[in-house]
mmCIF file of C-alpha atoms and ligand atoms in Angstrom:
data_model
loop_
_atom_site.group_PDB
_atom_site.id
_atom_site.type_symbol
_atom_site.label_atom_id
_atom_site.label_comp_id
_atom_site.label_asym_id
_atom_site.label_seq_id
_atom_site.Cartn_x
_atom_site.Cartn_y
_atom_site.Cartn_z
ATOM 1 C CA MET A 1 194.784 211.914 103.172
ATOM 2 C CA PRO A 2 195.061 208.145 103.594
ATOM 3 C CA ILE A 3 197.224 207.063 106.534
ATOM 4 C CA PRO A 4 200.384 205.463 105.055
ATOM 5 C CA GLU A 5 201.068 201.721 105.327
ATOM 6 C CA SER A 6 204.049 202.363 107.598
ATOM 7 C CA GLU A 7 201.867 204.220 110.146
ATOM 8 C CA LEU A 8 198.713 202.129 110.284
ATOM 9 C CA ILE A 9 200.268 198.704 109.761
ATOM 10 C CA LEU A 10 197.870 195.939 108.736
ATOM 11 C CA ASN A 11 198.741 192.253 108.592
ATOM 12 C CA ARG A 12 198.121 190.207 105.417
ATOM 13 C CA ASP A 13 194.720 189.110 106.734
ATOM 14 C CA GLY A 14 193.701 192.756 107.239
ATOM 15 C CA SER A 15 194.151 192.676 111.011
ATOM 16 C CA VAL A 16 195.857 195.463 112.929
ATOM 17 C CA TYR A 17 199.611 194.959 113.484
ATOM 18 C CA HIS A 18 200.024 193.965 117.155
ATOM 19 C CA LEU A 19 196.520 193.107 118.377
ATOM 20 C CA ASN A 20 195.931 190.900 115.307
ATOM 21 C CA LEU A 21 192.248 191.876 115.308
ATOM 22 C CA VAL A 22 189.885 193.066 112.555
ATOM 23 C CA PRO A 23 187.125 195.603 113.284
ATOM 24 C CA ASP A 24 184.367 192.938 113.532
ATOM 25 C CA HIS A 25 186.239 191.153 116.305
ATOM 26 C CA ILE A 26 185.733 193.663 119.106
ATOM 27 C CA SER A 27 182.753 194.802 121.146
ATOM 28 C CA ASP A 28 182.267 198.366 122.365
ATOM 29 C CA THR A 29 182.903 197.275 125.969
ATOM 30 C CA ILE A 30 186.382 195.922 126.589
ATOM 31 C CA ILE A 31 187.927 194.481 129.753
ATOM 32 C CA THR A 32 191.721 194.686 129.800
ATOM 33 C CA VAL A 33 194.109 192.755 132.032
ATOM 34 C CA GLY A 34 197.895 192.764 132.279
ATOM 35 C CA ASP A 35 198.500 189.019 132.541
ATOM 36 C CA PRO A 36 197.623 186.902 129.453
ATOM 37 C CA GLU A 37 196.698 184.066 131.842
ATOM 38 C CA ARG A 38 194.008 186.300 133.344
ATOM 39 C CA VAL A 39 192.094 186.366 130.015
ATOM 40 C CA PRO A 40 190.586 182.853 130.407
ATOM 41 C CA LEU A 41 189.821 183.686 134.050
ATOM 42 C CA VAL A 42 187.471 186.343 132.665
ATOM 43 C CA SER A 43 186.135 184.463 129.629
ATOM 44 C CA GLN A 44 185.436 181.289 131.665
ATOM 45 C CA HIS A 45 182.398 183.201 132.919
ATOM 46 C CA PHE A 46 181.129 183.900 129.371
ATOM 47 C CA ASP A 47 178.010 182.048 128.095
ATOM 48 C CA SER A 48 179.912 181.475 124.848
ATOM 49 C CA ILE A 49 183.226 182.508 123.276
ATOM 50 C CA GLU A 50 183.121 183.444 119.583
ATOM 51 C CA THR A 51 186.746 184.472 118.966
ATOM 52 C CA GLN A 52 190.139 183.653 120.516
ATOM 53 C CA ILE A 53 193.189 185.354 119.003
ATOM 54 C CA HIS A 54 196.671 186.038 120.290
ATOM 55 C CA LYS A 55 199.874 187.742 119.236
ATOM 56 C CA ARG A 56 202.764 188.443 121.605
ATOM 57 C CA GLU A 57 201.295 189.451 124.991
ATOM 58 C CA PHE A 58 197.968 190.502 123.449
ATOM 59 C CA VAL A 59 195.536 187.616 124.022
ATOM 60 C CA THR A 60 191.931 188.375 123.068
ATOM 61 C CA HIS A 61 188.722 186.476 123.784
ATOM 62 C CA VAL A 62 185.377 187.824 122.522
ATOM 63 C CA GLY A 63 182.098 186.368 123.728
ATOM 64 C CA TYR A 64 178.820 186.923 125.540
ATOM 65 C CA TYR A 65 178.225 187.376 129.256
ATOM 66 C CA LYS A 66 174.525 187.184 130.190
ATOM 67 C CA GLY A 67 173.699 188.145 126.614
ATOM 68 C CA LYS A 68 176.082 191.117 126.424
ATOM 69 C CA ARG A 69 178.935 190.998 123.924
ATOM 70 C CA LEU A 70 182.258 191.569 125.674
ATOM 71 C CA THR A 71 185.918 191.542 124.728
ATOM 72 C CA VAL A 72 188.749 190.735 127.116
ATOM 73 C CA ILE A 73 192.329 191.550 126.085
ATOM 74 C CA SER A 74 195.658 191.177 127.881
ATOM 75 C CA THR A 75 198.168 193.973 127.530
ATOM 76 C CA GLY A 76 201.357 192.860 129.257
ATOM 77 C CA MET A 77 202.966 195.424 131.556
ATOM 78 C CA GLY A 78 203.713 199.136 131.205
ATOM 79 C CA THR A 79 202.354 202.219 129.456
ATOM 80 C CA ASP A 80 204.383 201.514 126.307
ATOM 81 C CA ASN A 81 202.007 198.599 125.719
ATOM 82 C CA ILE A 82 199.030 200.814 126.505
ATOM 83 C CA ASP A 83 200.172 203.152 123.713
ATOM 84 C CA ILE A 84 199.863 200.202 121.312
ATOM 85 C CA LEU A 85 196.608 198.947 122.826
ATOM 86 C CA LEU A 86 194.711 202.252 122.782
ATOM 87 C CA ASN A 87 195.936 203.376 119.351
ATOM 88 C CA GLU A 88 195.107 200.017 117.752
ATOM 89 C CA LEU A 89 191.725 199.634 119.496
ATOM 90 C CA ASP A 90 190.826 203.147 118.377
ATOM 91 C CA ALA A 91 191.966 202.392 114.832
ATOM 92 C CA LEU A 92 189.705 199.312 114.802
ATOM 93 C CA VAL A 93 186.614 201.456 115.393
ATOM 94 C CA ASN A 94 187.527 204.922 114.132
ATOM 95 C CA ILE A 95 189.663 204.361 111.031
ATOM 96 C CA ASP A 96 188.349 202.800 107.831
ATOM 97 C CA PHE A 97 190.898 200.077 106.999
ATOM 98 C CA VAL A 98 189.984 200.207 103.275
ATOM 99 C CA THR A 99 190.263 203.964 102.672
ATOM 100 C CA ARG A 100 192.797 204.381 105.541
ATOM 101 C CA GLU A 101 190.944 207.556 106.578
ATOM 102 C CA ALA A 102 189.740 208.469 110.077
ATOM 103 C CA ARG A 103 185.973 208.479 110.394
ATOM 104 C CA PRO A 104 184.309 211.927 110.443
ATOM 105 C CA LEU A 105 183.840 213.386 113.934
ATOM 106 C CA GLU A 106 180.085 212.704 114.020
ATOM 107 C CA GLU A 107 180.687 209.000 113.289
ATOM 108 C CA ARG A 108 183.388 208.449 115.934
ATOM 109 C CA ILE A 109 182.815 205.545 118.294
ATOM 110 C CA ALA A 110 183.574 205.854 122.013
ATOM 111 C CA LEU A 111 184.679 202.544 123.521
ATOM 112 C CA ARG A 112 184.208 201.632 127.184
ATOM 113 C CA ILE A 113 187.490 200.257 128.466
ATOM 114 C CA VAL A 114 187.841 198.756 131.946
ATOM 115 C CA ARG A 115 191.278 197.820 133.304
ATOM 116 C CA VAL A 116 191.126 194.987 135.849
ATOM 117 C CA GLY A 117 194.619 194.876 137.317
ATOM 118 C CA THR A 118 196.677 194.268 140.424
ATOM 119 C CA SER A 119 198.205 197.038 142.491
ATOM 120 C CA GLY A 120 200.130 197.831 145.657
ATOM 121 C CA ALA A 121 198.638 200.215 148.244
ATOM 122 C CA LEU A 122 200.813 203.097 149.397
ATOM 123 C CA GLN A 123 198.783 204.105 152.427
ATOM 124 C CA GLU A 124 198.374 201.978 155.546
ATOM 125 C CA ASP A 125 194.589 202.489 155.692
ATOM 126 C CA ILE A 126 193.995 200.806 152.314
ATOM 127 C CA PRO A 127 193.580 197.154 153.252
ATOM 128 C CA LEU A 128 195.065 194.175 151.484
ATOM 129 C CA GLY A 129 192.332 192.473 149.495
ATOM 130 C CA SER A 130 190.345 195.665 148.861
ATOM 131 C CA HIS A 131 189.222 196.867 145.441
ATOM 132 C CA LEU A 132 190.238 200.395 144.489
ATOM 133 C CA VAL A 133 188.871 202.504 141.651
ATOM 134 C CA SER A 134 191.316 205.087 140.282
ATOM 135 C CA GLU A 135 189.881 208.586 140.210
ATOM 136 C CA HIS A 136 193.115 209.981 138.752
ATOM 137 C CA GLY A 137 196.208 208.427 137.248
ATOM 138 C CA VAL A 138 199.517 210.190 137.873
ATOM 139 C CA GLY A 139 202.097 209.142 135.295
ATOM 140 C CA LEU A 140 205.778 209.005 136.203
ATOM 141 C CA ASP A 141 206.479 207.423 132.806
ATOM 142 C CA SER A 142 207.518 209.320 129.678
ATOM 143 C CA LEU A 143 204.575 208.508 127.369
ATOM 144 C CA MET A 144 203.006 211.967 127.578
ATOM 145 C CA GLN A 145 206.256 213.646 126.530
ATOM 146 C CA PHE A 146 205.105 212.688 123.012
ATOM 147 C CA TYR A 147 201.428 213.761 122.939
ATOM 148 C CA PRO A 148 199.724 217.153 123.378
ATOM 149 C CA LEU A 149 197.651 216.072 126.398
ATOM 150 C CA VAL A 150 195.450 218.834 127.780
ATOM 151 C CA GLU A 151 195.249 218.752 131.586
ATOM 152 C CA THR A 152 192.980 220.724 133.928
ATOM 153 C CA GLY A 153 194.437 223.281 136.361
ATOM 154 C CA LEU A 154 194.202 220.789 139.229
ATOM 155 C CA GLU A 155 195.888 218.061 137.197
ATOM 156 C CA VAL A 156 198.781 220.349 136.246
ATOM 157 C CA GLU A 157 199.204 221.446 139.865
ATOM 158 C CA VAL A 158 199.186 217.881 141.210
ATOM 159 C CA GLY A 159 201.822 216.914 138.636
ATOM 160 C CA ALA A 160 203.928 219.948 139.552
ATOM 161 C CA GLY A 161 203.601 219.069 143.253
ATOM 162 C CA VAL A 162 204.801 215.510 142.669
ATOM 163 C CA GLN A 163 207.661 216.857 140.550
ATOM 164 C CA GLN A 164 208.735 219.152 143.372
ATOM 165 C CA ALA A 165 208.422 216.501 146.090
ATOM 166 C CA LEU A 166 210.554 214.023 144.144
ATOM 167 C CA GLN A 167 212.885 216.614 142.584
ATOM 168 C CA LEU A 168 212.162 215.164 139.158
ATOM 169 C CA PRO A 169 213.554 216.787 135.979
ATOM 170 C CA TYR A 170 210.068 216.603 134.355
ATOM 171 C CA ARG A 171 206.470 217.162 135.431
ATOM 172 C CA PRO A 172 204.474 213.924 135.812
ATOM 173 C CA TYR A 173 201.112 214.034 134.028
ATOM 174 C CA CYS A 174 197.868 213.670 135.907
ATOM 175 C CA VAL A 175 194.530 212.660 134.347
ATOM 176 C CA ARG A 176 191.068 211.976 135.746
ATOM 177 C CA GLY A 177 189.363 208.842 134.433
ATOM 178 C CA SER A 178 185.742 208.354 133.389
ATOM 179 C CA ASP A 179 183.312 209.566 136.085
ATOM 180 C CA LEU A 180 180.561 207.560 134.394
ATOM 181 C CA LEU A 181 182.368 204.224 134.577
ATOM 182 C CA ARG A 182 183.730 204.936 138.052
ATOM 183 C CA GLU A 183 180.179 205.412 139.332
ATOM 184 C CA GLN A 184 178.828 202.380 137.461
ATOM 185 C CA LEU A 185 181.555 199.950 138.467
ATOM 186 C CA GLY A 186 183.337 201.309 141.510
ATOM 187 C CA ALA A 187 180.804 203.238 143.597
ATOM 188 C CA ASP A 188 181.404 200.972 146.635
ATOM 189 C CA MET A 189 185.158 200.589 146.104
ATOM 190 C CA VAL A 190 187.939 202.591 147.746
ATOM 191 C CA ALA A 191 188.409 205.684 145.532
ATOM 192 C CA GLY A 192 192.033 206.603 145.005
ATOM 193 C CA ASN A 193 194.672 208.364 142.960
ATOM 194 C CA THR A 194 196.967 205.899 141.283
ATOM 195 C CA LEU A 195 200.650 206.397 140.673
ATOM 196 C CA THR A 196 201.669 204.817 137.382
ATOM 197 C CA CYS A 197 205.345 203.876 137.445
ATOM 198 C CA PRO A 198 207.776 202.992 134.654
ATOM 199 C CA GLY A 199 208.936 199.909 136.563
ATOM 200 C CA PHE A 200 208.069 197.590 139.458
ATOM 201 C CA TYR A 201 211.235 197.889 141.567
ATOM 202 C CA GLY A 202 213.139 201.207 141.720
ATOM 203 C CA PRO A 203 210.296 203.390 140.387
ATOM 204 C CA GLN A 204 208.013 201.917 143.083
ATOM 205 C CA GLY A 205 210.679 202.306 145.769
ATOM 206 C CA ARG A 206 211.512 198.578 146.080
ATOM 207 C CA VAL A 207 215.046 197.753 147.160
ATOM 208 C CA LEU A 208 216.477 194.296 146.516
ATOM 209 C CA ARG A 209 220.200 194.716 145.721
ATOM 210 C CA LEU A 210 220.084 198.205 144.178
ATOM 211 C CA ASP A 211 219.858 201.378 146.263
ATOM 212 C CA LEU A 212 217.499 204.162 145.252
ATOM 213 C CA ARG A 213 218.572 207.652 144.224
ATOM 214 C CA MET A 214 216.007 208.964 146.726
ATOM 215 C CA PRO A 215 216.066 206.614 149.747
ATOM 216 C CA ASP A 216 212.785 208.015 151.170
ATOM 217 C CA LEU A 217 210.875 207.736 147.870
ATOM 218 C CA ILE A 218 207.997 205.751 149.402
ATOM 219 C CA GLN A 219 207.646 208.190 152.309
ATOM 220 C CA GLN A 220 207.604 211.130 149.858
ATOM 221 C CA PHE A 221 204.757 209.495 147.939
ATOM 222 C CA GLN A 222 202.912 208.644 151.147
ATOM 223 C CA ARG A 223 203.230 212.186 152.513
ATOM 224 C CA PHE A 224 202.288 213.963 149.300
ATOM 225 C CA ARG A 225 199.136 216.082 149.617
ATOM 226 C CA TYR A 226 197.506 218.664 147.359
ATOM 227 C CA HIS A 227 194.680 220.797 148.709
ATOM 228 C CA SER A 228 192.071 222.382 146.434
ATOM 229 C CA ALA A 229 188.393 223.363 146.509
ATOM 230 C CA GLU A 230 187.650 219.701 145.661
ATOM 231 C CA GLY A 231 189.351 218.581 148.874
ATOM 232 C CA GLU A 232 192.539 216.758 149.751
ATOM 233 C CA PHE A 233 194.380 214.837 147.048
ATOM 234 C CA ARG A 234 196.698 212.009 148.133
ATOM 235 C CA LEU A 235 198.395 209.210 146.253
ATOM 236 C CA THR A 236 196.937 205.832 147.163
ATOM 237 C CA ASN A 237 198.467 203.036 145.110
ATOM 238 C CA PHE A 238 201.150 201.916 142.660
ATOM 239 C CA GLU A 239 200.833 200.121 139.356
ATOM 240 C CA MET A 240 202.163 200.472 135.816
ATOM 241 C CA GLU A 241 199.415 201.417 133.304
ATOM 242 C CA THR A 242 196.527 203.554 134.613
ATOM 243 C CA ALA A 243 197.783 207.066 133.762
ATOM 244 C CA GLY A 244 198.593 205.959 130.206
ATOM 245 C CA TYR A 245 195.049 204.609 129.800
ATOM 246 C CA TYR A 246 193.467 207.776 131.158
ATOM 247 C CA ALA A 247 195.577 210.140 129.055
ATOM 248 C CA LEU A 248 195.137 208.257 125.763
ATOM 249 C CA GLY A 249 191.461 207.636 126.557
ATOM 250 C CA ARG A 250 190.898 211.372 127.001
ATOM 251 C CA MET A 251 192.719 212.292 123.796
ATOM 252 C CA LEU A 252 191.002 209.615 121.681
ATOM 253 C CA GLY A 253 187.542 210.126 123.221
ATOM 254 C CA HIS A 254 187.005 206.766 124.979
ATOM 255 C CA GLU A 255 185.552 206.124 128.449
ATOM 256 C CA VAL A 256 188.216 204.461 130.586
ATOM 257 C CA VAL A 257 188.361 203.300 134.175
ATOM 258 C CA SER A 258 191.022 201.426 136.126
ATOM 259 C CA LEU A 259 189.979 198.924 138.823
ATOM 260 C CA ASN A 260 192.708 197.657 141.117
ATOM 261 C CA ALA A 261 192.904 194.510 143.224
ATOM 262 C CA ILE A 262 195.108 195.540 146.137
ATOM 263 C CA VAL A 263 197.515 192.618 146.557
ATOM 264 C CA ALA A 264 200.343 194.380 148.423
ATOM 265 C CA ASN A 265 200.585 197.093 151.056
ATOM 266 C CA ARG A 266 203.849 199.012 150.932
ATOM 267 C CA ALA A 267 203.284 200.743 154.261
ATOM 268 C CA THR A 268 202.894 197.495 156.204
ATOM 269 C CA GLY A 269 205.174 195.375 153.993
ATOM 270 C CA GLU A 270 202.499 192.714 153.446
ATOM 271 C CA PHE A 271 201.520 190.725 150.339
ATOM 272 C CA ALA A 272 198.071 189.108 150.165
ATOM 273 C CA THR A 273 198.075 185.350 150.602
ATOM 274 C CA ASN A 274 194.752 185.263 148.719
ATOM 275 C CA ALA A 275 195.798 187.508 145.809
ATOM 276 C CA ASP A 276 194.192 185.206 143.193
ATOM 277 C CA GLN A 277 190.870 185.327 145.041
ATOM 278 C CA VAL A 278 191.014 189.131 145.297
ATOM 279 C CA VAL A 279 191.509 189.329 141.513
ATOM 280 C CA ASN A 280 188.780 186.761 140.806
ATOM 281 C CA ASP A 281 186.321 188.681 142.989
ATOM 282 C CA LEU A 282 187.137 191.873 141.073
ATOM 283 C CA ILE A 283 186.562 190.073 137.753
ATOM 284 C CA GLN A 284 183.157 188.778 138.916
ATOM 285 C CA LYS A 285 182.130 192.208 140.255
ATOM 286 C CA THR A 286 183.151 193.873 136.994
ATOM 287 C CA LEU A 287 181.268 191.386 134.806
ATOM 288 C CA ASP A 288 178.100 191.724 136.865
ATOM 289 C CA ARG A 289 178.154 195.521 136.753
ATOM 290 C CA LEU A 290 178.951 196.081 133.081
HETATM 291 C C1 R1P B 301 203.243 194.237 137.880
HETATM 292 O O1 R1P B 301 203.280 193.078 138.626
HETATM 293 C C2 R1P B 301 202.021 194.305 136.984
HETATM 294 O O2 R1P B 301 200.838 194.177 137.803
HETATM 295 C C3 R1P B 301 200.004 195.320 137.663
HETATM 296 C C4 R1P B 301 200.969 196.402 137.198
HETATM 297 O O3 R1P B 301 200.286 197.480 136.621
HETATM 298 C C5 R1P B 301 201.895 195.650 136.279
HETATM 299 O O4 R1P B 301 201.360 195.475 135.002
HETATM 300 O O5 R1P B 301 198.906 195.165 136.800
HETATM 301 P P1 R1P B 301 198.411 193.788 136.119
HETATM 302 O O6 R1P B 301 198.143 192.836 137.229
HETATM 303 O O7 R1P B 301 197.178 194.127 135.373
HETATM 304 O O8 R1P B 301 199.508 193.328 135.188
HETATM 305 N N1 URA B 302 201.527 195.771 140.718
HETATM 306 C C1 URA B 302 202.400 196.776 140.873
HETATM 307 O O1 URA B 302 202.788 197.438 139.911
HETATM 308 N N2 URA B 302 202.856 197.039 142.119
HETATM 309 C C2 URA B 302 202.507 196.320 143.190
HETATM 310 O O2 URA B 302 202.991 196.588 144.294
HETATM 311 C C3 URA B 302 201.593 195.259 143.020
HETATM 312 C C4 URA B 302 201.107 195.006 141.751
#
C-alpha cells in the first residue's frame, strides 16, 4: 500500500517535508548537532562541500572529509525534533518516493548517525571539558508513549527505578545506543548514561524564579543507582535528545551514538569558560575517527 501524501509529505521539488532533502543528498554517515551555527563549524573541515540546504532549524551541509562523504545536519533542541529527523532520514533511504512504498527488508539501509552535542554533568567526578559517550539514554520525555519500543529487562528496570525515585506518573524509557559506534568513536571518552529531559530548566532541576515540584530533583538523579550482573548503573549527564535518538534508531534499524561535550557541571555549579573549544575538539575527534 502506498503511504498517503498526508503521511509522507513531499515538497514540490520532491524533497522531504521538514529536512528539505532528496535521497541523493545524504551520505550513509551523518553527524547531527543541535545548533544550526555548529553546522559550518563541522563542514569548515571538509575538503569540499557539495550541498547546502536549510529549512527551519534543519541546516544541512554535505561534503567530503579526507575523501569520505559526510552529511552534517542541525536538529534544534528536544526529542520532538528528533522524531522528525529520524523519520525523515529513514524515509530518504528506506522509502521509495515514487512508489511511496517502504523498501523490502533485505534492501533496508542502516545509517550511521552521530550526535555531537553539549551536555551538563550530573556527577562531580565528570570534569568540565571532558567528552562523554552515552552508553544508554534515559528518556523523561513523552516520545515513547507513542511507539511500541521494545526494551531489555535491564532497560525496563532502570526506567522503573527512575520512575520510583522521582515519583513520576509514567515509566521513563531507557535504551542502549550502538556498541559499534561507541567503540569506534568513544573508546577513550568517559562512558555514561544520559538523562534526556523535556526542557533545560525545571526538567533539569534548574531554579531561576520558579520552584520545582521536587526540590531535591538533582540529588535524586545523582543518588540513583541500579545494580545488575553488568555492574552499577548511574546517571551521568543531562541533555535533551539522546534517548529519542537511541529509541528511534533501534526501532528503525540505524546505528546511533551520542557524544557529549561536557560544558556544565551541576554538582559543582560550574560552566566551562572554554565551552566552544570543548565542542570544537569533539568535532575534530569525531571527524578523524569516522
Ligand atoms: C540545550 O542548551 C541544548 O544543548 C544540548 C541539549 O541537548 C539541548 O539541545 O545539545 P546541543 O548542544 O546539541 O543543542
Ligand atoms: N545542555 C543541556 O541540556 N544541559 C546542560 O546543562 C548543558 C547543555
